[in-house]
Structures are given as C-alpha cells and as structure tokens.
PDB file of C-alpha atoms in Angstrom:
ATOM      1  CA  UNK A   1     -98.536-103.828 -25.482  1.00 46.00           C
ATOM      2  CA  UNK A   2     -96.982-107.001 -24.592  1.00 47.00           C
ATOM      3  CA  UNK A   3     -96.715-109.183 -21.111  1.00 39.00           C
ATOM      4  CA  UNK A   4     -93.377-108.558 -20.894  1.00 46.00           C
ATOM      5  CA  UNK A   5     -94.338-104.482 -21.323  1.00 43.00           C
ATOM      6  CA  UNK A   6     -96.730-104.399 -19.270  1.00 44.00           C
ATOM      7  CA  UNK A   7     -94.699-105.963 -16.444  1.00 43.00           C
ATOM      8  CA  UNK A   8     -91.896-103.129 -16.944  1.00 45.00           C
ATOM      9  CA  UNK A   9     -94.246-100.576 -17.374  1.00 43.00           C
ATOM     10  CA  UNK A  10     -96.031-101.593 -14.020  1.00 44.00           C
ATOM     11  CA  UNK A  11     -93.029-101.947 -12.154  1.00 43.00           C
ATOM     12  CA  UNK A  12     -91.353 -98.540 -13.131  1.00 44.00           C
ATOM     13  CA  UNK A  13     -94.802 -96.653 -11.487  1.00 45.00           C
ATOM     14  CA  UNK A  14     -94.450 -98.819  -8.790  1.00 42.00           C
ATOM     15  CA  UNK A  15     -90.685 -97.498  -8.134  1.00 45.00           C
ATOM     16  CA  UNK A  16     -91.924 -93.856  -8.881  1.00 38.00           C
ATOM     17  CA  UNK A  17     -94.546 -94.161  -6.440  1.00 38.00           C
ATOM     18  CA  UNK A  18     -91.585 -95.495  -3.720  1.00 42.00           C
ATOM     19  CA  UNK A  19     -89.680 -92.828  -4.715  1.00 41.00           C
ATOM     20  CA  UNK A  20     -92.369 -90.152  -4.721  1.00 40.00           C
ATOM     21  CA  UNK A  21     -93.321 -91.176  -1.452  1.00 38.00           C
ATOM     22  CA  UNK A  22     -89.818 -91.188  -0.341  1.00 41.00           C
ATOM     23  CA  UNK A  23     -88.805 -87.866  -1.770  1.00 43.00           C
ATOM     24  CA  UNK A  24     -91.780 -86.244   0.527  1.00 50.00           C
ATOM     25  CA  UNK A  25     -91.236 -88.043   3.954  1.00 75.00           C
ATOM     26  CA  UNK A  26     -90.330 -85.127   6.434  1.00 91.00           C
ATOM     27  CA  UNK A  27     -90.300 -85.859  10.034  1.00 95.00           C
ATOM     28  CA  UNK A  28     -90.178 -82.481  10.796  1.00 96.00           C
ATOM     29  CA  UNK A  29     -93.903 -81.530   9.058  1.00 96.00           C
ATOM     30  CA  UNK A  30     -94.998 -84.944  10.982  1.00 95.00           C
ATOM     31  CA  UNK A  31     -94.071 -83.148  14.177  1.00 96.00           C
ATOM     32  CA  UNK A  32     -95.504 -80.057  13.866  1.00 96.00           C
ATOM     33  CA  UNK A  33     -98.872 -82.131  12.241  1.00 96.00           C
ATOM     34  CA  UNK A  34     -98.889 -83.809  15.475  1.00 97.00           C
ATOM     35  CA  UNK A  35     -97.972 -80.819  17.627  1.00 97.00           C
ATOM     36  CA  UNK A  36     -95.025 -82.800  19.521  1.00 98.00           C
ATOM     37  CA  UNK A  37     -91.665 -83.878  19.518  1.00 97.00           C
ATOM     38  CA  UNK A  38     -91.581 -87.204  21.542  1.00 98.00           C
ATOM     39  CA  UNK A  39     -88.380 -87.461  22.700  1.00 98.00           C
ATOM     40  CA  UNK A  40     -85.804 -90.190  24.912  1.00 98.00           C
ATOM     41  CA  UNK A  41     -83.382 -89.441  27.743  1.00 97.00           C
ATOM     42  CA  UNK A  42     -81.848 -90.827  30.647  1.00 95.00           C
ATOM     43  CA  UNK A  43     -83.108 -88.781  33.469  1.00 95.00           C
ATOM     44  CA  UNK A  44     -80.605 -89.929  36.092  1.00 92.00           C
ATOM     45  CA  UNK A  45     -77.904 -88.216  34.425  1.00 92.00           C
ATOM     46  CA  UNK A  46     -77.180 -84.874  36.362  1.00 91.00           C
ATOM     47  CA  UNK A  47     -76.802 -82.378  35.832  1.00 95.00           C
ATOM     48  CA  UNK A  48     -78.736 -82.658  32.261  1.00 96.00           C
ATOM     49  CA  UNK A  49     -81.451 -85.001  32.952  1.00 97.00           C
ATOM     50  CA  UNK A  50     -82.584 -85.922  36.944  1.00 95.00           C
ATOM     51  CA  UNK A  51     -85.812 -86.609  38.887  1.00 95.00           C
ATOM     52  CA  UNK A  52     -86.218 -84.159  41.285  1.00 94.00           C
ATOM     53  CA  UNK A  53     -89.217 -86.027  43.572  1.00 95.00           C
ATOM     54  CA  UNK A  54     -90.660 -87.614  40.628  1.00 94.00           C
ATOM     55  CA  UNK A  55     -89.897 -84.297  38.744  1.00 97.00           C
ATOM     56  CA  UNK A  56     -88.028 -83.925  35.661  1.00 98.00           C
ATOM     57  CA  UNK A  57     -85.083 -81.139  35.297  1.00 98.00           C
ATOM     58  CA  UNK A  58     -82.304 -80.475  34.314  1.00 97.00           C
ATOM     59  CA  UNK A  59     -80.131 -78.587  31.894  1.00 97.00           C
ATOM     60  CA  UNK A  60     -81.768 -81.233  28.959  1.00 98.00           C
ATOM     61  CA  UNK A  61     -85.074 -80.195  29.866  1.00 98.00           C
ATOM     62  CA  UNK A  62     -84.066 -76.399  30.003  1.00 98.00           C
ATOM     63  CA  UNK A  63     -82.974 -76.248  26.460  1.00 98.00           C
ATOM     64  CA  UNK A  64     -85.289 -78.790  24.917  1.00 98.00           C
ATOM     65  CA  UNK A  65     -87.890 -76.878  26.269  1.00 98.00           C
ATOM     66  CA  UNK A  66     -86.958 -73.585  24.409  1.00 98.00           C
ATOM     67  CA  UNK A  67     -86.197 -75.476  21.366  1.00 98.00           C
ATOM     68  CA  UNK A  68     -89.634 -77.323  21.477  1.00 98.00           C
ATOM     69  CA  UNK A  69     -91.083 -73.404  21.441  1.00 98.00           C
ATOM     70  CA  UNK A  70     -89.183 -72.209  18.531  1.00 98.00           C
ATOM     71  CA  UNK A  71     -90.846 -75.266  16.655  1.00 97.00           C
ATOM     72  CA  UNK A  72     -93.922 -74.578  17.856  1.00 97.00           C
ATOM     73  CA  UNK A  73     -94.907 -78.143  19.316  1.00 98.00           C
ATOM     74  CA  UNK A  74     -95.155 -79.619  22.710  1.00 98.00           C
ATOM     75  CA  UNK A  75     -92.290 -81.881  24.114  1.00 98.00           C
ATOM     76  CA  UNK A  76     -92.931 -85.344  25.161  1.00 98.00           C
ATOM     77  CA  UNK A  77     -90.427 -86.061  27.573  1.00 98.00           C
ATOM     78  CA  UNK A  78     -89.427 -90.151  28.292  1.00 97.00           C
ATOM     79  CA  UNK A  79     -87.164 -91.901  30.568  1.00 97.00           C
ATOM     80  CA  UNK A  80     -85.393 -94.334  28.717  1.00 96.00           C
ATOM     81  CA  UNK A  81     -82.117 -96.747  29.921  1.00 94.00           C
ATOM     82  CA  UNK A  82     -79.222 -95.361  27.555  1.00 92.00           C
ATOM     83  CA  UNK A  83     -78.455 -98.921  26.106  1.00 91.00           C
ATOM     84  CA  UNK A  84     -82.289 -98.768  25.207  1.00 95.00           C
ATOM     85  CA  UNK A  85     -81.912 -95.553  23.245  1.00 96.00           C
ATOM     86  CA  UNK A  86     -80.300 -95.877  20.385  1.00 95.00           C
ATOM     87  CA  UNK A  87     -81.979 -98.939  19.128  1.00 96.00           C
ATOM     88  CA  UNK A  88     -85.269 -97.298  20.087  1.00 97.00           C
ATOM     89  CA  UNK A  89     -84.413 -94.853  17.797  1.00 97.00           C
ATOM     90  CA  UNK A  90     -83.550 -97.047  14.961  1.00 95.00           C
ATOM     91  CA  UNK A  91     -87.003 -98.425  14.906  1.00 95.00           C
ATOM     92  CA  UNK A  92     -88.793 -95.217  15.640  1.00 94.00           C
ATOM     93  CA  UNK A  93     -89.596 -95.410  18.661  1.00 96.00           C
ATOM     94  CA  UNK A  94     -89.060 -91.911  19.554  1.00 97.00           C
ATOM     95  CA  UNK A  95     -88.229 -88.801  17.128  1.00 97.00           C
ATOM     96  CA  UNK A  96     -85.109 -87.221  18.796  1.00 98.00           C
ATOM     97  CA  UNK A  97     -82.580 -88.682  21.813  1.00 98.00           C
ATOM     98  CA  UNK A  98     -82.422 -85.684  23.852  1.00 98.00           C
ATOM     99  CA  UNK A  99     -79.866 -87.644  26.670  1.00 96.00           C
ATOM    100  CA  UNK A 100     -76.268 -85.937  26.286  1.00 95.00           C
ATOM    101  CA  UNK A 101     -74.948 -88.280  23.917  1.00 94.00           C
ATOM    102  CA  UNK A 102     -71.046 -88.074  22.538  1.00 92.00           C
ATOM    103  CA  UNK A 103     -70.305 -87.057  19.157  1.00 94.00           C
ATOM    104  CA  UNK A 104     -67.790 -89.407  17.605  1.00 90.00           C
ATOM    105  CA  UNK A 105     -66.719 -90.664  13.815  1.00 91.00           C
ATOM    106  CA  UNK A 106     -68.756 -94.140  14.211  1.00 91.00           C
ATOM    107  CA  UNK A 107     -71.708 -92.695  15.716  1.00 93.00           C
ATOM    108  CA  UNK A 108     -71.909 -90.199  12.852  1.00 94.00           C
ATOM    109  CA  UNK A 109     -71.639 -92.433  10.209  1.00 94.00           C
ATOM    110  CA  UNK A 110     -74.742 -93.745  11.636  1.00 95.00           C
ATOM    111  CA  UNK A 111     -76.599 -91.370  12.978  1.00 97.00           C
ATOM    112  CA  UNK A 112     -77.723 -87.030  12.153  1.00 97.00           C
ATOM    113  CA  UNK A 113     -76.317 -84.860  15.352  1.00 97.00           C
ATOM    114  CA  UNK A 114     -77.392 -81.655  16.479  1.00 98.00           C
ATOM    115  CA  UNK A 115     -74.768 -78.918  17.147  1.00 98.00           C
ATOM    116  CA  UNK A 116     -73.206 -79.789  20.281  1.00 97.00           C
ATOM    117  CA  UNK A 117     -74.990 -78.750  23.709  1.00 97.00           C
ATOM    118  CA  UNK A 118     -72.032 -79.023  25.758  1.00 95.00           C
ATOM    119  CA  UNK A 119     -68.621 -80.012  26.491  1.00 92.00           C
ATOM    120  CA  UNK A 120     -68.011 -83.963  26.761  1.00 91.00           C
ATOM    121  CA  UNK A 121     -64.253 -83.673  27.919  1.00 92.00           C
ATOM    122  CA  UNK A 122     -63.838 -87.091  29.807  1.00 96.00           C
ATOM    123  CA  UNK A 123     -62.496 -86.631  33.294  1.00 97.00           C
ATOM    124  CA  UNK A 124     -62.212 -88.548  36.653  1.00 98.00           C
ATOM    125  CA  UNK A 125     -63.229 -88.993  40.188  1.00 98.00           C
ATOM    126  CA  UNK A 126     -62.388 -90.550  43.550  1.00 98.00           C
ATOM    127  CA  UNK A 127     -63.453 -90.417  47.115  1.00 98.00           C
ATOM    128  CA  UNK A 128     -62.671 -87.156  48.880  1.00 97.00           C
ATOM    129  CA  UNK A 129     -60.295 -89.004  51.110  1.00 92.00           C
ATOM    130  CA  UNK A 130     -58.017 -90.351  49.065  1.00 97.00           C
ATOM    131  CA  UNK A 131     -54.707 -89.419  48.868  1.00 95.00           C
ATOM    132  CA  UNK A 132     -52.898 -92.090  47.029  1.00 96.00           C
ATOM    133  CA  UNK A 133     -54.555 -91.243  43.547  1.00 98.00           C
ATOM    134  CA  UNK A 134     -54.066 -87.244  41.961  1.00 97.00           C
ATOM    135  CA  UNK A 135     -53.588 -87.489  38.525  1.00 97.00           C
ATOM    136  CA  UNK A 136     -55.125 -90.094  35.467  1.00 98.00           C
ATOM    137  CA  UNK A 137     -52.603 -92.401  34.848  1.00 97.00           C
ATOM    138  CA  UNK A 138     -52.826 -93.263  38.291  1.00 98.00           C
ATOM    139  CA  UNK A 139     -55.342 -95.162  37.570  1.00 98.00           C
ATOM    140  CA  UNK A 140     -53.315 -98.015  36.593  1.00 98.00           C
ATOM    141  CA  UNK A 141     -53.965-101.491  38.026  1.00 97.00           C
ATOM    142  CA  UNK A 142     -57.474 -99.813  40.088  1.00 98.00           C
ATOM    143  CA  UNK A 143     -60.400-100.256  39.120  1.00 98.00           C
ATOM    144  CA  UNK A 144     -62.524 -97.764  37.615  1.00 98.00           C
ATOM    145  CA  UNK A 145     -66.357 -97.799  37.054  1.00 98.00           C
ATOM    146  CA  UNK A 146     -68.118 -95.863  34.254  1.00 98.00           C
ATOM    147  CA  UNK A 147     -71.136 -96.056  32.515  1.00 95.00           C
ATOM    148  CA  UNK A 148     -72.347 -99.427  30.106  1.00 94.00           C
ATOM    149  CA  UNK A 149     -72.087 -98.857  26.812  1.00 89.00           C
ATOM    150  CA  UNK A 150     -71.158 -95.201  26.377  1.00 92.00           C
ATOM    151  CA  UNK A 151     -68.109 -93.397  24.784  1.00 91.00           C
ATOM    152  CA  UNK A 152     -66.389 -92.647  27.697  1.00 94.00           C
ATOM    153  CA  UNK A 153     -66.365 -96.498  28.525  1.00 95.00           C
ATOM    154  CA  UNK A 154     -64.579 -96.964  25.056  1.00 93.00           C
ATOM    155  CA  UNK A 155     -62.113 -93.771  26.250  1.00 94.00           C
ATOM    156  CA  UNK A 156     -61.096 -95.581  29.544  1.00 97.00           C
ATOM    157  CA  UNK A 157     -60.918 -98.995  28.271  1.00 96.00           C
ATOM    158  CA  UNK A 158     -58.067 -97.093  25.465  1.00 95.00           C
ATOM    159  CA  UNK A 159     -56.664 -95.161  28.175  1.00 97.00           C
ATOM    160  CA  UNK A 160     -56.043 -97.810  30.348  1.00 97.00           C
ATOM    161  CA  UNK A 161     -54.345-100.222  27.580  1.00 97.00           C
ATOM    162  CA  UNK A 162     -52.075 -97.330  27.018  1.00 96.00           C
ATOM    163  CA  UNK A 163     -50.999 -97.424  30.907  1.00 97.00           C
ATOM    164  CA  UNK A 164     -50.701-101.363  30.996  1.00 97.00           C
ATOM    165  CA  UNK A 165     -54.481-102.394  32.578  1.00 97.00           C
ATOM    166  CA  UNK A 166     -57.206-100.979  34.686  1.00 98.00           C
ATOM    167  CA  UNK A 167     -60.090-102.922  35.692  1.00 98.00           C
ATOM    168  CA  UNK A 168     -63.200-101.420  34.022  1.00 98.00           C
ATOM    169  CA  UNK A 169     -66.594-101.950  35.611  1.00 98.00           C
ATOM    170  CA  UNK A 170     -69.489-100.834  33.583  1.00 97.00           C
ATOM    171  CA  UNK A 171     -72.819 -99.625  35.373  1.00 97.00           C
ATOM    172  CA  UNK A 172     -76.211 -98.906  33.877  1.00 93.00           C
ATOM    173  CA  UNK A 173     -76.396 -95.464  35.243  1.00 91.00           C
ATOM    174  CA  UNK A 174     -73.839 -93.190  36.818  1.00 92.00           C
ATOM    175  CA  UNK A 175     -75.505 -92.851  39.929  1.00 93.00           C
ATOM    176  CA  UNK A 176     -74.618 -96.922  40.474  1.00 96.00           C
ATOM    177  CA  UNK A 177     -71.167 -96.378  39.939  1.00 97.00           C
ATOM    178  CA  UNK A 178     -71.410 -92.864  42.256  1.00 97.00           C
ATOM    179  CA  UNK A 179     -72.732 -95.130  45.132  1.00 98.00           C
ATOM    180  CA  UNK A 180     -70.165 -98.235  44.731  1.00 98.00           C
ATOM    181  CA  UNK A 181     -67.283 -94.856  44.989  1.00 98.00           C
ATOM    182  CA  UNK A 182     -68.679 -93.873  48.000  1.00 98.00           C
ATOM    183  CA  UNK A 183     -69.175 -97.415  49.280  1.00 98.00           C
ATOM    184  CA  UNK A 184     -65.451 -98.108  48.602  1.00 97.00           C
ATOM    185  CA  UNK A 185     -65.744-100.437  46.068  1.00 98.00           C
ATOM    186  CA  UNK A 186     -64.577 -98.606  43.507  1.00 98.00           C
ATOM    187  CA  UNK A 187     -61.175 -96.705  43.116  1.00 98.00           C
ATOM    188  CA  UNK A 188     -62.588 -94.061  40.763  1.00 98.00           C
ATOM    189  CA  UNK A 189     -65.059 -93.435  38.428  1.00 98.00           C
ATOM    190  CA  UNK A 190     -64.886 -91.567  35.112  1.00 98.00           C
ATOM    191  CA  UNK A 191     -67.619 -89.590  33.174  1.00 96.00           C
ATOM    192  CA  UNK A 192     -67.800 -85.936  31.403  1.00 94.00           C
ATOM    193  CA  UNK A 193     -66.091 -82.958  33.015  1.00 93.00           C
ATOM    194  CA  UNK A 194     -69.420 -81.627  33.211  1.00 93.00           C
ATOM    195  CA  UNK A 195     -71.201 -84.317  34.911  1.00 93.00           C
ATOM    196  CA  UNK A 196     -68.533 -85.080  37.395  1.00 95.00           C
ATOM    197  CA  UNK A 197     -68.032 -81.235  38.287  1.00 93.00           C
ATOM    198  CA  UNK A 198     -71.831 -80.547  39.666  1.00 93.00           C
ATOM    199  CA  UNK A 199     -71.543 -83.702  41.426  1.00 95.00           C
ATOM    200  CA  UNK A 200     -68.658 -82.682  43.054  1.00 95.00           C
ATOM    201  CA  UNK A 201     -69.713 -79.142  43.759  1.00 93.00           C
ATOM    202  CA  UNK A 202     -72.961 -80.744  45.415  1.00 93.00           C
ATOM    203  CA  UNK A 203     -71.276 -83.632  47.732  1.00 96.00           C
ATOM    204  CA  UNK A 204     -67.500 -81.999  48.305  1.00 97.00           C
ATOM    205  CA  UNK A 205     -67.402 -84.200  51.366  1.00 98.00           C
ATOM    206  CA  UNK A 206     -67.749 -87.429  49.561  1.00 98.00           C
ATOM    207  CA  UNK A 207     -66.334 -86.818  46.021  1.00 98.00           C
ATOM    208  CA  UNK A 208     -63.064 -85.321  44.450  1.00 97.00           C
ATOM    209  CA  UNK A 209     -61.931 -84.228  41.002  1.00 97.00           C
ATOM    210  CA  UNK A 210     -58.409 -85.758  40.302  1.00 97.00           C
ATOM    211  CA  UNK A 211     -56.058 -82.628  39.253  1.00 95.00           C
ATOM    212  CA  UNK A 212     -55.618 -82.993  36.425  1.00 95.00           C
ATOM    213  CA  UNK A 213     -59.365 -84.107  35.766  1.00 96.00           C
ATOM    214  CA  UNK A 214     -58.886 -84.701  32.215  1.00 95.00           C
ATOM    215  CA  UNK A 215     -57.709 -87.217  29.878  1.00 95.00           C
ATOM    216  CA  UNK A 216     -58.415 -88.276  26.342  1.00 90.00           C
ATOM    217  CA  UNK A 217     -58.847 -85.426  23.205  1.00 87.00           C
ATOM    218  CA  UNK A 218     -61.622 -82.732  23.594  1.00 86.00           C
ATOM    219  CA  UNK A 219     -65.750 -83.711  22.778  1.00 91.00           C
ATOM    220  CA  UNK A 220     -68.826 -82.892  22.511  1.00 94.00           C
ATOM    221  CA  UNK A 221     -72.426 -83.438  23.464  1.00 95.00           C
ATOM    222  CA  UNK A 222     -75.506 -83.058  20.943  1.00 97.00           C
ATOM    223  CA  UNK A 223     -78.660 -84.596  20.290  1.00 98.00           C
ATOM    224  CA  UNK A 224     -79.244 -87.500  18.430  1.00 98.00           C
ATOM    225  CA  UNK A 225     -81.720 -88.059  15.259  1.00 97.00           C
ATOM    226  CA  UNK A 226     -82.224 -91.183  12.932  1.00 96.00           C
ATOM    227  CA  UNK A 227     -79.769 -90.926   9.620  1.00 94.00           C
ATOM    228  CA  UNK A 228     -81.705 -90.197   6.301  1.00 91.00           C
ATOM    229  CA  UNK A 229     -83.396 -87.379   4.099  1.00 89.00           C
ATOM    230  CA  UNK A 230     -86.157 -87.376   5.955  1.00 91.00           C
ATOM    231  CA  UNK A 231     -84.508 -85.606   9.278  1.00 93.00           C
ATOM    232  CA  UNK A 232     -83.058 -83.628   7.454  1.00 94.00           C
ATOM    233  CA  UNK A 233     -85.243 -80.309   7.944  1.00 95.00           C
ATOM    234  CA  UNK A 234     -85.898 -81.271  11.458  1.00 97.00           C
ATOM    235  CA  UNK A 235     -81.952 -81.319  12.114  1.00 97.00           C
ATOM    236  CA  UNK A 236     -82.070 -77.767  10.644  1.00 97.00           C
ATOM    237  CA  UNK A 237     -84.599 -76.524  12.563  1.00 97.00           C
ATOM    238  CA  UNK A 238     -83.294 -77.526  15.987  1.00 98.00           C
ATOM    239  CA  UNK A 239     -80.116 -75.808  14.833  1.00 98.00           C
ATOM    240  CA  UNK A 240     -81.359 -72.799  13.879  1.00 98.00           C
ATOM    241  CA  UNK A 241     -83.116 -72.666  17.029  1.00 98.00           C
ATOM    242  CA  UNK A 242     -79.865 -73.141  19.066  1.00 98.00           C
ATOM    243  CA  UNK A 243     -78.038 -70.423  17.134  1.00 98.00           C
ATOM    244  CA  UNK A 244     -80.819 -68.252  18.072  1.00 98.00           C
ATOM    245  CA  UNK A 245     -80.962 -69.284  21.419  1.00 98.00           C
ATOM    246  CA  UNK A 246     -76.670 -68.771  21.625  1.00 98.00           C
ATOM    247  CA  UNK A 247     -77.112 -65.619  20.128  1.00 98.00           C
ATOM    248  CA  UNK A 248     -79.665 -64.116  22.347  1.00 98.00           C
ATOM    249  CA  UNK A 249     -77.885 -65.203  25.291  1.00 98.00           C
ATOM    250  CA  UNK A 250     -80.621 -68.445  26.471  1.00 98.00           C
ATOM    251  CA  UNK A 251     -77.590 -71.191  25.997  1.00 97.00           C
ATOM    252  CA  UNK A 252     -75.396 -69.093  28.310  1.00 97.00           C
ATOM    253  CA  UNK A 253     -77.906 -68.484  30.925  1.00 98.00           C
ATOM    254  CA  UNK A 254     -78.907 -72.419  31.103  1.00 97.00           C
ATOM    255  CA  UNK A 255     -75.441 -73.531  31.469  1.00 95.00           C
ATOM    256  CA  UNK A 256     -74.774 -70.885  33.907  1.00 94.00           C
ATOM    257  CA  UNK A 257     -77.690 -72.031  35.842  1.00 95.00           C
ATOM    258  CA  UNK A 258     -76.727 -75.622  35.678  1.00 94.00           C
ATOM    259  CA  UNK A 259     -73.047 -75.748  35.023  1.00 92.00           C
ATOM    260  CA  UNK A 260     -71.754 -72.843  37.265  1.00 87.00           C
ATOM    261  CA  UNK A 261     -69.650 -71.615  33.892  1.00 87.00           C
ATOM    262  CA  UNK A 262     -70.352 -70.843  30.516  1.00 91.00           C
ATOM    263  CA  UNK A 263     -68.369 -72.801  27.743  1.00 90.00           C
ATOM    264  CA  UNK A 264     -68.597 -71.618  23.944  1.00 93.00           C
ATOM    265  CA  UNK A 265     -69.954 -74.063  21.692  1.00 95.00           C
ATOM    266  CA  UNK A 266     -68.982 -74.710  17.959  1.00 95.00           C
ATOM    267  CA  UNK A 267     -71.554 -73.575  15.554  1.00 95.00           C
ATOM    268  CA  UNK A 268     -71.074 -76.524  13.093  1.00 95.00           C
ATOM    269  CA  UNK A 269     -71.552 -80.363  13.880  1.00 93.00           C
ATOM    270  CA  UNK A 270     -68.086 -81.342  14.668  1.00 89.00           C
ATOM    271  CA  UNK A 271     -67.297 -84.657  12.431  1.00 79.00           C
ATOM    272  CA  UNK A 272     -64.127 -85.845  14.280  1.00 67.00           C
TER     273      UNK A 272
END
C-alpha cells in the first residue's frame, strides 16, 4: 500500500466514523437516558409562564408537564430572558424553549417547531380611560411599547410603516411595558390576543382591549427545538403527545383553565 493510500484509506474511516456517529445522535434517547427534559422559558409572560410567590405556573407549565409524562422523564424548568433563549439554544444550552414563541418563515428555516400551543394573533392595549384611541390604526404618531426582540415587535414596526410612523419602544419583558401603560408613558402596548386578554380580564380597571383588538395575519405559538436530524424523534414525540393530549380533551381543559376559551389548534406545523 502506498503513502498516498494509506492517507485516503485513513481518512475515508475517519469520515465513516463522523458519519456513523452522526447518523446515531438522538436527543430524544439522551433525554430519556438522563430522565429529563431541561427546558427555557420566560416566566413573566402570563398567562403561559408567571411566578406566582416564587412559584412557577402557568398554562406552559400545565402542558409541558403532561408532555414531560408521556415521555416518561422529569422536566427541568428555567427562567431565561427571551433575547437569551434562542442563542442558548443554539449552543445547547437547554434541550427545548418551552416560552410561547411565534412560528414564522425565518424562524423555521432555522429552527424544528412543535405543533402550535396556541393562538399568537397580535392585538393591542391601552389604559382603561382612554377614549381618544378604539381601533389599530389609531395608533399612528403614539407610541407603542412591545416586547425586545420578538415577532410581534417586527409586526408593529410593519404595521406602523404602513400607517405613516409610530414610535416603537421595546421592553425586555411585557410586564415593563404593562407598568410604563399604566404609568402613562405609553399610549398602548401590543402583544398576543392571548396574553393581552387575561391581563385585561384580571386588571379591567387599569387596562382595555382596543375593538378591534387585532391587526396583522393570523399565528401561532409552539415550542422551539435546535434544527437537525438529531431532534428529529424528539419533535415527534412531543407531537404525538399533544395529539393525544387534544384528543383526550387535556389541551382543551388547560386553555380553558388559563385562557377562559378554547381555540382549535392545527394538527400540522404551520410553515407560513
């Protein structure tokens, strides 16, 4: 055998044993190995993820908690910043984003989603006393506070192009831009229908729903895992276990409990 031979002949194992390696990397069998699914969310995000006296609850927790038992493993729950999460994820910090997180085109070229987990329909909010604003595209010229770095920022900032301005100010968590609303320093603030509805329904004297609430095209919520082959039977396996859970009625129960309503869900990833 020659050097030159050898040299191939060492280099193709060593790109069999990359692939072989490769081709049996699945993050779901390293889950149940470990007996946990250690997961990220933003738990001042209600109602799907809040601290309830240093407790954690919410409509998240609810479901996670009877996917985590379909898998058989024990959730590790984390609170994570949202501009944290994604990256985190990248590197592997975590195995699953469990925080409500958007499904749009980009982030599924990027990124495996779950089937969705709720309605993402982007909507706004103002003080209870306000008269002077009712529907969205009276927004115009106010200024408007939403969330850093999420997909309803991206919505709003469109939105308000299309009227002729608004002045967007971005907040690391809702509950900032909730306050700086009540404070009067805001002229509205826009999130999910969902989100915006229980807060609402819980501080009526402080908060309104503009009528309509809604603007942009319909969405989604889901779950978030890292893109490749090797999430691949994980992804199936929290699916399956959502279908289940939809079919035997645990989906509609949690949203009832949390949402007030029940809202069917599409039983495929939506891609657009």
């Amino acid at each position: 055998m020659t050097f030159h031979t050898s040299i191939k002949a060492a280099l193709f194992g060593l790109t069999a044993l990359a692939l072989g390696t490769a081709a049996q990397a699945d993050q779901l069998a390293d889950i149940k190995a470990a007996g946990k699914i250690v997961t990220a969310t933003d738990m001042h995000y209600a109602p799907f993820d809040m601290l309830n006296n240093g407790k954690y609850e919410g409509l998240t927790k609810d479901l996670f908690d009877e996917v985590a038992k379909e898998l058989g493993v024990e959730p590790v729950y984390q609170d994570i910043p949202w501009t944290a999460e994604l990256p985190g994820l990248e590197v592997g910090k975590f195995d699953i984003i469990i925080a409500p997180v958007t499904i749009t085109p980009d982030r599924v070229e990027r990124y495996t989603f779950t089937l969705p987990i709720a309605d993402a329909s982007v909507a706004l909010i103002k003080a209870a006393g306000n008269t002077e604003l009712t529907k969205p595209e009276d927004i115009k010229g106010k200024t408007v506070g939403v969330q850093q770095g999420t997909a309803q920022a991206r919505i709003l900032q469109t939105f308000g192009e299309s009227l002729g301005g608004v002045n967007v100010k971005e907040y690391g968590t809702t509950d900032e831009a909730y306050a700086d609303l009540a404070a009067g320093r805001l002229d509205a603030v826009t999130g999910s229908l969902p989100n915006l509805t229980y807060l609402v329904s819980n501080r009526p004297e402080t908060f309104a729903l503009f009528d309509p609430p809604q603007y942009g095209e319909p969405s989604y919520f889901a779950w978030v895992l890292r893109k490749g082959d090797d999430s691949a039977s994980f992804a199936k396996a929290i699916n399956d276990a959502l279908l289940k859970m939809t079919d035997d009625g645990r989906v509609k129960a949690i949203q009832e409990k949390w949402l007030g309503s029940y809202t069917e869900l599409p039983r495929e990833v939506p891609t657009n």
